[in-house]
Short mmCIF file of C-alpha atoms in Angstrom, two decimals:
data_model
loop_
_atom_site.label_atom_id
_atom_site.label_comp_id
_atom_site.label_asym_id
_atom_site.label_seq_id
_atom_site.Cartn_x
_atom_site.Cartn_y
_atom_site.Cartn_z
CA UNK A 18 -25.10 -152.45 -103.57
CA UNK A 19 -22.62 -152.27 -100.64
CA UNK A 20 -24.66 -154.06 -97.22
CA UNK A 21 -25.46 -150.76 -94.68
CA UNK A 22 -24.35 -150.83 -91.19
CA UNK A 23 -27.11 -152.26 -88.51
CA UNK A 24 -29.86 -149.85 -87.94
CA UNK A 25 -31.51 -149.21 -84.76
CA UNK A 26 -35.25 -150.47 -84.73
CA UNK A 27 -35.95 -146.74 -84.26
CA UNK A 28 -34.42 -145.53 -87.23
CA UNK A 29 -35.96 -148.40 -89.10
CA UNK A 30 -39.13 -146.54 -87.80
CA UNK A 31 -38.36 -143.42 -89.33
CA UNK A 32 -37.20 -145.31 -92.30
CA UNK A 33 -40.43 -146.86 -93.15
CA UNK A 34 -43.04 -143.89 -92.36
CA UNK A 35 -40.42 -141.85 -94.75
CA UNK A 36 -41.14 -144.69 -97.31
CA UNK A 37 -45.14 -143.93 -97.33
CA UNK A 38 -45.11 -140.10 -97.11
CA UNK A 39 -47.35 -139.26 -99.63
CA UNK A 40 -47.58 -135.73 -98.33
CA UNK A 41 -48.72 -133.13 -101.29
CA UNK A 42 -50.20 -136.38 -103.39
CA UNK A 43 -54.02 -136.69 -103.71
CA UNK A 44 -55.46 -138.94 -101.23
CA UNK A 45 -57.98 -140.18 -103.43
CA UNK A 46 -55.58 -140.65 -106.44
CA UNK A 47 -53.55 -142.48 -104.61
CA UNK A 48 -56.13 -144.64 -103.18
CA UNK A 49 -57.43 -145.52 -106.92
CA UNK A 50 -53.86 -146.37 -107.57
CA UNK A 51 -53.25 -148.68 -104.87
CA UNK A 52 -50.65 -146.22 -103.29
CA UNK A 53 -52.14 -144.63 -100.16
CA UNK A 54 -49.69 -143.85 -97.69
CA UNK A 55 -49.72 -140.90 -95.01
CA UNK A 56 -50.94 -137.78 -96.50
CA UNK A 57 -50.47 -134.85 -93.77
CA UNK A 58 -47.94 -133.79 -91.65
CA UNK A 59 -50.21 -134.57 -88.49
CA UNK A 60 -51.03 -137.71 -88.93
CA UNK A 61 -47.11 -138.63 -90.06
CA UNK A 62 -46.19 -137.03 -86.38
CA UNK A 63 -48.91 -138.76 -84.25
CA UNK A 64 -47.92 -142.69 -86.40
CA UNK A 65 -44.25 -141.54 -86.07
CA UNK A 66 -44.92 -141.10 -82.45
CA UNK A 67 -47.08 -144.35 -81.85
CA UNK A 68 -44.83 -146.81 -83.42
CA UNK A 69 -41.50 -145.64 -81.73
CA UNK A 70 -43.16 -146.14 -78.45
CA UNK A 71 -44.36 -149.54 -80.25
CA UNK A 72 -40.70 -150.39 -80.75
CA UNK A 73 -39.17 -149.11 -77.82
CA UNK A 74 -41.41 -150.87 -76.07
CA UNK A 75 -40.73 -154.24 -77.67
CA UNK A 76 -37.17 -153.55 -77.29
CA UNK A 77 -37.42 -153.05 -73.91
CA UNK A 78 -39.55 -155.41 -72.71
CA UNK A 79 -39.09 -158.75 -75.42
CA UNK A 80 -35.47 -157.37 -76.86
CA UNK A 81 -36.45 -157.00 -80.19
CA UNK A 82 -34.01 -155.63 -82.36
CA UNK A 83 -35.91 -155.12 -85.98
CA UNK A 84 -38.96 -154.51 -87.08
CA UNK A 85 -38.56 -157.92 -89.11
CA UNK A 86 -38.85 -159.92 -86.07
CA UNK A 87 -41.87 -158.64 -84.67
CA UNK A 88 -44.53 -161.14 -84.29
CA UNK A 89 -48.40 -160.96 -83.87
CA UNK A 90 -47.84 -161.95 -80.27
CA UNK A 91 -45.68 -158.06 -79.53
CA UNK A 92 -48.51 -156.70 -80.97
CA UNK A 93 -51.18 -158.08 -78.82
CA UNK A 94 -49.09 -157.98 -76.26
CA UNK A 95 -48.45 -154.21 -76.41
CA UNK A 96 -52.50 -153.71 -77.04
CA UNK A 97 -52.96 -155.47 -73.47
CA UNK A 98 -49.89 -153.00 -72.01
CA UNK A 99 -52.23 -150.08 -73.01
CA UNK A 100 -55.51 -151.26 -71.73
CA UNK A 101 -53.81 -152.24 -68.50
CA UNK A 102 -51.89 -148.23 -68.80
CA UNK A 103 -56.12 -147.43 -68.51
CA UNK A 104 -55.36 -145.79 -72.07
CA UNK A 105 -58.60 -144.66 -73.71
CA UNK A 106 -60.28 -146.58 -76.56
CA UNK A 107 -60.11 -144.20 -79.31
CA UNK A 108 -56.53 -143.98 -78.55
CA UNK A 109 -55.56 -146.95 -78.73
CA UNK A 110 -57.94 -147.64 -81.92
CA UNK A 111 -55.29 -144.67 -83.39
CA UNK A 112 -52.23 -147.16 -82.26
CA UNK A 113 -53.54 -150.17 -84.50
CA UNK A 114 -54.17 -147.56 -87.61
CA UNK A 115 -50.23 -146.56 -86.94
CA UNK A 116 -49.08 -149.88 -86.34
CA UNK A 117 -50.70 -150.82 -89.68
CA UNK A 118 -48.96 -148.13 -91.25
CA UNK A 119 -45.32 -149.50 -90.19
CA UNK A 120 -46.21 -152.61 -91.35
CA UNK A 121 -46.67 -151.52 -94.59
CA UNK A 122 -43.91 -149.15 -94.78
CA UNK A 123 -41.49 -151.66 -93.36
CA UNK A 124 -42.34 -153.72 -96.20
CA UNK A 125 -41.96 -150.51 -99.05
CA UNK A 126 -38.97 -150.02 -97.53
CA UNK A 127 -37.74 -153.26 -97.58
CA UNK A 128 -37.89 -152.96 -101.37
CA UNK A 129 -35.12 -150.23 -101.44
CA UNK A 130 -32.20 -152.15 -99.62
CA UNK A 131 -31.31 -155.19 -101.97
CA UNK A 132 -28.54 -155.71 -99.64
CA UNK A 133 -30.39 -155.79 -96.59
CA UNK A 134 -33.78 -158.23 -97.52
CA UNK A 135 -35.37 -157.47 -94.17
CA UNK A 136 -38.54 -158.82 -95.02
CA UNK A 137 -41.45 -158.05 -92.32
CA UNK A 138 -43.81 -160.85 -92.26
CA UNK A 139 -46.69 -159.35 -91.05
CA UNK A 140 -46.95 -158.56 -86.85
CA UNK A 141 -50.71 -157.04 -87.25
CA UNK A 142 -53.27 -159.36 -86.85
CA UNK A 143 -56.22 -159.67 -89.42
CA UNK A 144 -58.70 -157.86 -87.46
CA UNK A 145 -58.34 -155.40 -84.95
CA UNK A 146 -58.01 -155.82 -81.93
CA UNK A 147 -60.27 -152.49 -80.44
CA UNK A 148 -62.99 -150.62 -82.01
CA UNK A 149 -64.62 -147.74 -80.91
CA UNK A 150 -68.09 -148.59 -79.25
CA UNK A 151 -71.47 -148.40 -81.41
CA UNK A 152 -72.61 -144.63 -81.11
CA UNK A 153 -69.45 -143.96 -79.12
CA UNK A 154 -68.75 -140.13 -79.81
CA UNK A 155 -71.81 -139.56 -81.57
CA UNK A 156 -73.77 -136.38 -79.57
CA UNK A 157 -74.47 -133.40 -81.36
CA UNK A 158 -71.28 -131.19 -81.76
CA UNK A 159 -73.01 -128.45 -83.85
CA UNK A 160 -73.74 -124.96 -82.16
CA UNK A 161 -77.02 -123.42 -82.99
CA UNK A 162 -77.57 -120.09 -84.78
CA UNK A 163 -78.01 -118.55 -81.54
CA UNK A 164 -74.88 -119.86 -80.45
CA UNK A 165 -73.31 -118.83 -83.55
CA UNK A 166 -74.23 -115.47 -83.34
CA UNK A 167 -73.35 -114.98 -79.85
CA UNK A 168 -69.79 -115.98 -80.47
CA UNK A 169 -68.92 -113.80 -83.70
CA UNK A 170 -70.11 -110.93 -81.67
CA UNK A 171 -67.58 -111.44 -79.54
CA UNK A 172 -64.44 -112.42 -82.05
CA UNK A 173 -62.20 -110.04 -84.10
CA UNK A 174 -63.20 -108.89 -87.34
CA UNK A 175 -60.64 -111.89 -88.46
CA UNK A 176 -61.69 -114.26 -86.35
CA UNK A 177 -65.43 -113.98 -87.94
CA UNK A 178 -64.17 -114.62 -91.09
CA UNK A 179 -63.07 -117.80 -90.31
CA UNK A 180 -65.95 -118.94 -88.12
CA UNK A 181 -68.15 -117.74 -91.37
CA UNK A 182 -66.16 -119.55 -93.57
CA UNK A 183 -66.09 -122.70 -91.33
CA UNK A 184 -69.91 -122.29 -90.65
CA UNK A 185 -71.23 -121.85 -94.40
CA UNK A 186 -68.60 -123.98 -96.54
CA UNK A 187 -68.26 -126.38 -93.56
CA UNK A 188 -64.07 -125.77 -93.73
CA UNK A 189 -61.74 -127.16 -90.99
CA UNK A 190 -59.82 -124.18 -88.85
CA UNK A 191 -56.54 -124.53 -90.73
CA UNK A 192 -58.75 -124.81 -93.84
CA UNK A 193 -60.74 -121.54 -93.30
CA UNK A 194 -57.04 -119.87 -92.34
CA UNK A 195 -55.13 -121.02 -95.40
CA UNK A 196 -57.91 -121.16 -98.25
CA UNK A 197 -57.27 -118.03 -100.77
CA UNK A 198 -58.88 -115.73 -103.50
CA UNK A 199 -57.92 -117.92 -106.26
CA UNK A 200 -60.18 -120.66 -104.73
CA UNK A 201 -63.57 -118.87 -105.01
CA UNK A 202 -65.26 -118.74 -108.85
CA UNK A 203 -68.02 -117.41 -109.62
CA UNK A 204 -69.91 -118.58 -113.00
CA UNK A 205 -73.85 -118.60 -114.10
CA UNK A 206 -74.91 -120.23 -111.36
CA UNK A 207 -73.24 -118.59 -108.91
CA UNK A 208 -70.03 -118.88 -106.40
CA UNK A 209 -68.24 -122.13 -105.63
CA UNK A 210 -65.46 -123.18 -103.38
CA UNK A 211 -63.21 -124.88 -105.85
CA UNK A 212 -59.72 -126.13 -104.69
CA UNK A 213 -58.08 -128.79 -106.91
CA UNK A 214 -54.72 -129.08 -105.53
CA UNK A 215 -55.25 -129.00 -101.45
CA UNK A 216 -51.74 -129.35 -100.25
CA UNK A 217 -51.28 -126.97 -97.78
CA UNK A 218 -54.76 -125.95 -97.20
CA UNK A 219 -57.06 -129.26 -97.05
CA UNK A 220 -56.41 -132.44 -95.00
CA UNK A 221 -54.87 -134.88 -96.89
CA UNK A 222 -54.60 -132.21 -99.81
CA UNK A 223 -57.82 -133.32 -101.11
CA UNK A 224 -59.56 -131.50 -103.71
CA UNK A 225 -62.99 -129.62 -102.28
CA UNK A 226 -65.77 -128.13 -104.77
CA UNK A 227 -68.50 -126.83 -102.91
CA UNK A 228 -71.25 -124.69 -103.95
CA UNK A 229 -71.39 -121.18 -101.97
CA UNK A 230 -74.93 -120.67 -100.02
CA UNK A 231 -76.66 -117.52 -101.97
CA UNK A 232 -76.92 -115.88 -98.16
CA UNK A 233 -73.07 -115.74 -97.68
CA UNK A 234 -72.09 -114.51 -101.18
CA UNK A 235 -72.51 -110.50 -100.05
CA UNK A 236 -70.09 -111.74 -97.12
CA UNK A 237 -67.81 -113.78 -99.49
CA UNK A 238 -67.57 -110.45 -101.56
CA UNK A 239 -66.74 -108.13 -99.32
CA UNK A 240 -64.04 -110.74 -98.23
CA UNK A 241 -62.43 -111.34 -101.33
CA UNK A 242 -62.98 -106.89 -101.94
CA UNK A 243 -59.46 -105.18 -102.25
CA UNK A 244 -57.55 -108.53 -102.21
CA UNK A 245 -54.54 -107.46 -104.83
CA UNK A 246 -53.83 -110.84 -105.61
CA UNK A 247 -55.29 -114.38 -106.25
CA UNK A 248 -52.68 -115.78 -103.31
CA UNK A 249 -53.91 -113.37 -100.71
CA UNK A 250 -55.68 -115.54 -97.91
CA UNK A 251 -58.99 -114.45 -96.62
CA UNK A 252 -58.26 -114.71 -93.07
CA UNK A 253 -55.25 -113.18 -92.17
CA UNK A 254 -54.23 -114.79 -88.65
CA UNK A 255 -53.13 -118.37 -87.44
CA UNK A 256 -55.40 -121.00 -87.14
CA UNK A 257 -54.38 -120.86 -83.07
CA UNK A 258 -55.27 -117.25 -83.02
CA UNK A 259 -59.07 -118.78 -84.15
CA UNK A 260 -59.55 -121.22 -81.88
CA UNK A 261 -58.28 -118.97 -78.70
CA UNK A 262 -60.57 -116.44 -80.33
CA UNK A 263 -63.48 -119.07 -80.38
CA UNK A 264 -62.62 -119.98 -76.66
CA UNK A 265 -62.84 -116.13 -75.14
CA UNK A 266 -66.38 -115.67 -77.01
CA UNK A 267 -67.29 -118.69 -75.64
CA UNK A 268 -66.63 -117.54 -71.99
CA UNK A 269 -67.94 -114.61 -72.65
CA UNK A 270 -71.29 -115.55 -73.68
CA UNK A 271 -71.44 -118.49 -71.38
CA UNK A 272 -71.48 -120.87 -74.02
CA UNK A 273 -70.90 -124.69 -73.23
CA UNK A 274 -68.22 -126.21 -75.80
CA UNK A 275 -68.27 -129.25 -74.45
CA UNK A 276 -65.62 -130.76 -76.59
CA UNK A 277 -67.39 -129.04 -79.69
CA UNK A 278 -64.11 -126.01 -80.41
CA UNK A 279 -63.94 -124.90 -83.33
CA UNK A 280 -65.05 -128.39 -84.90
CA UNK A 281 -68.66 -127.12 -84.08
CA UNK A 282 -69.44 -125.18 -87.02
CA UNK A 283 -68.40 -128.18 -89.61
CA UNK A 284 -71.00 -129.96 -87.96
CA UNK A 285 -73.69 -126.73 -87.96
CA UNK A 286 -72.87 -127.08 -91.56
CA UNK A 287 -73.39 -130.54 -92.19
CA UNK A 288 -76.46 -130.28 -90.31
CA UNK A 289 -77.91 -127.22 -91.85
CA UNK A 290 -76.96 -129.51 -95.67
CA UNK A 291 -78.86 -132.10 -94.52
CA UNK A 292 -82.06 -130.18 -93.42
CA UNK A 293 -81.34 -128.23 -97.61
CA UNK A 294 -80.74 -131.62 -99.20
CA UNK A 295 -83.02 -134.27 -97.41
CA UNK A 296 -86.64 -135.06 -97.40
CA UNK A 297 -88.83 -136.12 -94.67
CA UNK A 298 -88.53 -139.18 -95.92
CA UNK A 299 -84.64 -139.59 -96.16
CA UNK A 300 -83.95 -138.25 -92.52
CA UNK A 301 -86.46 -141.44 -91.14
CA UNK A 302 -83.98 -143.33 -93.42
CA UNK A 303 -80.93 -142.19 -92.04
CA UNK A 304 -82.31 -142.13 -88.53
CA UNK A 305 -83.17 -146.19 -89.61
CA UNK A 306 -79.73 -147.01 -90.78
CA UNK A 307 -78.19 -145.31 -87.99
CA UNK A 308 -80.29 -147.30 -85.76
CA UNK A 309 -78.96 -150.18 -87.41
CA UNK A 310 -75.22 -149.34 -87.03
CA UNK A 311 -75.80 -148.50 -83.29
CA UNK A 312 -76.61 -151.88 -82.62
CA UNK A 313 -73.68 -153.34 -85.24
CA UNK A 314 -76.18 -154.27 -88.41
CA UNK A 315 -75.44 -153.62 -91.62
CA UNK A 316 -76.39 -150.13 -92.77
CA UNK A 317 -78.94 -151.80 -95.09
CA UNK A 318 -80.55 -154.53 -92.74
CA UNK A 319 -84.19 -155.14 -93.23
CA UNK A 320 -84.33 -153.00 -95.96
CA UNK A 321 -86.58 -154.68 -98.20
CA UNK A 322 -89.26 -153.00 -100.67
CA UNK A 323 -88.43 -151.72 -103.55
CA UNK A 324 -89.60 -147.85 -101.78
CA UNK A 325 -87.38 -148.29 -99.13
CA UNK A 326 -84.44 -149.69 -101.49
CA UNK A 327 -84.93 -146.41 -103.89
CA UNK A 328 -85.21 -144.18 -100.39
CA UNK A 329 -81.80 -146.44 -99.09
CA UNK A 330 -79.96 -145.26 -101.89
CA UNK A 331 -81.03 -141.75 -102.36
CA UNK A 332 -80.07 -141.16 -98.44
CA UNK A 333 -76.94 -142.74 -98.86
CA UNK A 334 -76.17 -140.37 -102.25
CA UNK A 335 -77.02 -136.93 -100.03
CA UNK A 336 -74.69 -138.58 -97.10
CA UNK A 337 -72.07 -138.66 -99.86
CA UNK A 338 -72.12 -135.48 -101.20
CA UNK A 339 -72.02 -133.83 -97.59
CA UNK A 340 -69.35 -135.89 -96.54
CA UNK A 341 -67.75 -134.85 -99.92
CA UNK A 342 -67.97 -131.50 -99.27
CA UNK A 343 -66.19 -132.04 -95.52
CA UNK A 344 -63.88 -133.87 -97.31
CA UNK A 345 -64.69 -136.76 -96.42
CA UNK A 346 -65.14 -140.55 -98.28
CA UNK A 347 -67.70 -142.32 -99.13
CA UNK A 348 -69.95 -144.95 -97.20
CA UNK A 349 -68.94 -142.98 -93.78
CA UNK A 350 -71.64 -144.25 -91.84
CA UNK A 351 -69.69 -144.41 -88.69
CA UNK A 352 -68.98 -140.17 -89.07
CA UNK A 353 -72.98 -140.01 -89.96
CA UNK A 354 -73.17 -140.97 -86.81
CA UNK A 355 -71.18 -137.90 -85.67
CA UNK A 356 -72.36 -135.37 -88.29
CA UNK A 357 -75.62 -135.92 -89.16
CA UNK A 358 -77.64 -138.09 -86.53
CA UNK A 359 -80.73 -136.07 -85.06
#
């Protein structure tokens, strides 16, 4: 192979998120394989973003000319630049998860250019350097029934489509927007959500089965009523047009969002799951383990009969399956902390 001309340390940038776009591939497959990369076009524009600052940055300041000859000590280095900027914590926590990311893409890419052997030899250190503060983020986003109400009363007749979908399958904005009539079955015991190729509708394209609640099937129905065609979408405006929707009935009724946008109804959802799927006994668990990672225990510290080991696991098993049907992972303790915590 004929040797390329020198690239710029931004286009090496480019270069190497390019090299781990694994936009349209299942997140999880990909995990199982070993393969993750970047799986939506969101979080490909905000790491894009992050690490050409990253590099400019080096450039400027320490004349750095690849991505190979970054060290640990840029890294850290840059970290300290953006406490000292008084940039906030969770962004910065963002910055390391990008910075990871061009690490590892450097080094895919690096596997395409025989000519140029540009190996990176690692600038991120072991650990991170910031983490978001125990409980940090972790107040109640959900609005109430009341709440709820209050604000489809005052939305379009499209607009309370999606805040129904968002409040009773628990669906992201640009979820509720883009999901269609070939994603709802309905079979012996009932309807189900049941999307099992998500790119273009889910984050990440992940899959999403979730089981409809009997008290929104009549709504569902008349939803999916007259559609002509399984690619119709149930909601038939722009995810913006939902949120500035949400925002006007919330100044009209006087609501508070208080950060909570149209986020709030995924986490009325998750709530409302846990009161359907949890005992007495597994919300004093969950309240225990979140107690636990407050204070930065392990999930399962002083967990010790065999009760409270059979309770530990149960609670952990109903945490999974709502996070599941947010699309989330497993063992998400830290978004418990957002979702579910009383």
């Amino acid at each position: 192979m004929a040797r390329r001309g020198r690239t710029s340390i931004v286009r090496e940038v480019k270069e190497s998120i390019d090299a781990i776009d694994k936009i349209g591939q299942s997140k999880r497959d990909a995990r199982a394989k070993g393969n993750s990369g970047i799986h939506s076009k969101k979080q490909k524009e905000n790491t894009m973003s992050d690490c050409q600052n990253f590099v400019k940055w080096c450039r400027s300041e320490h004349g750095v000319k690849s991505i190979a000859s970054l060290t640990e000590e840029h890294y850290r280095a840059y970290i300290t630049h953006l406490k000292d900027k008084g940039v906030s914590r969770g962004h910065i926590c963002n910055v390391e998860t990008s910075l990871r990311l061009l690490q590892k893409g450097f080094e895919k890419r690096s596997e395409r250019f025989e000519g140029e052997r540009k190996i990176c030899k690692g600038f991120c250190p072991e650990k991170r350097l910031t983490s978001y503060k125990h409980g940090e983020n972790a107040r109640n986003r959900a609005y109430t029934r009341e709440e709820i109400q209050q604000i489809r009363e005052r939305c379009s007749p499209e607009v309370q489509k999606a805040v129904d979908l968002m409040q009773n399958l628990g669906l992201r904005v640009r979820e509720a927007v883009n999901v269609r009539v070939e994603h709802f079955v309905s079979d012996n015991d009932g309807w189900k959500l049941d999307i099992k190729k998500g790119t273009g509708i889910t984050k990440g394209g992940r899959y999403r089965k979730i089981p409809i609640p009997k008290e929104f099937e009549m709504k569902l129905e008349k939803m999916l009523a007259n559609k002509q065609s399984g690619n119709e979408r149930l909601v038939c405006v722009s995810a913006g047009t939902v949120r500035d929707g949400i925002n006007v009935a919330c100044r009209r009724a006087g609501i508070e969002q208080n950060v909570r946008g149209a986020h709030g109804f995924r986490h009325a959802y998750a709530r409302a799951r846990m009161n359907q799927l949890a005992a007495v006994e597994h919300k004093q668990m969950m309240a225990r383990i979140l107690d636990n990672k407050e204070i930065g225990r392990k999930a399962d510290y002083g967990i010790l009969s065999e009760r409270d080991k059979r309770v530990y696991t149960e609670t952990k098993e109903i945490m999974d399956k709502i996070h599941e049907e947010l699309g989330h992972g497993k063992n998400r303790w830290e978004l418990a902390m957002r979702y579910l915590r009383e």
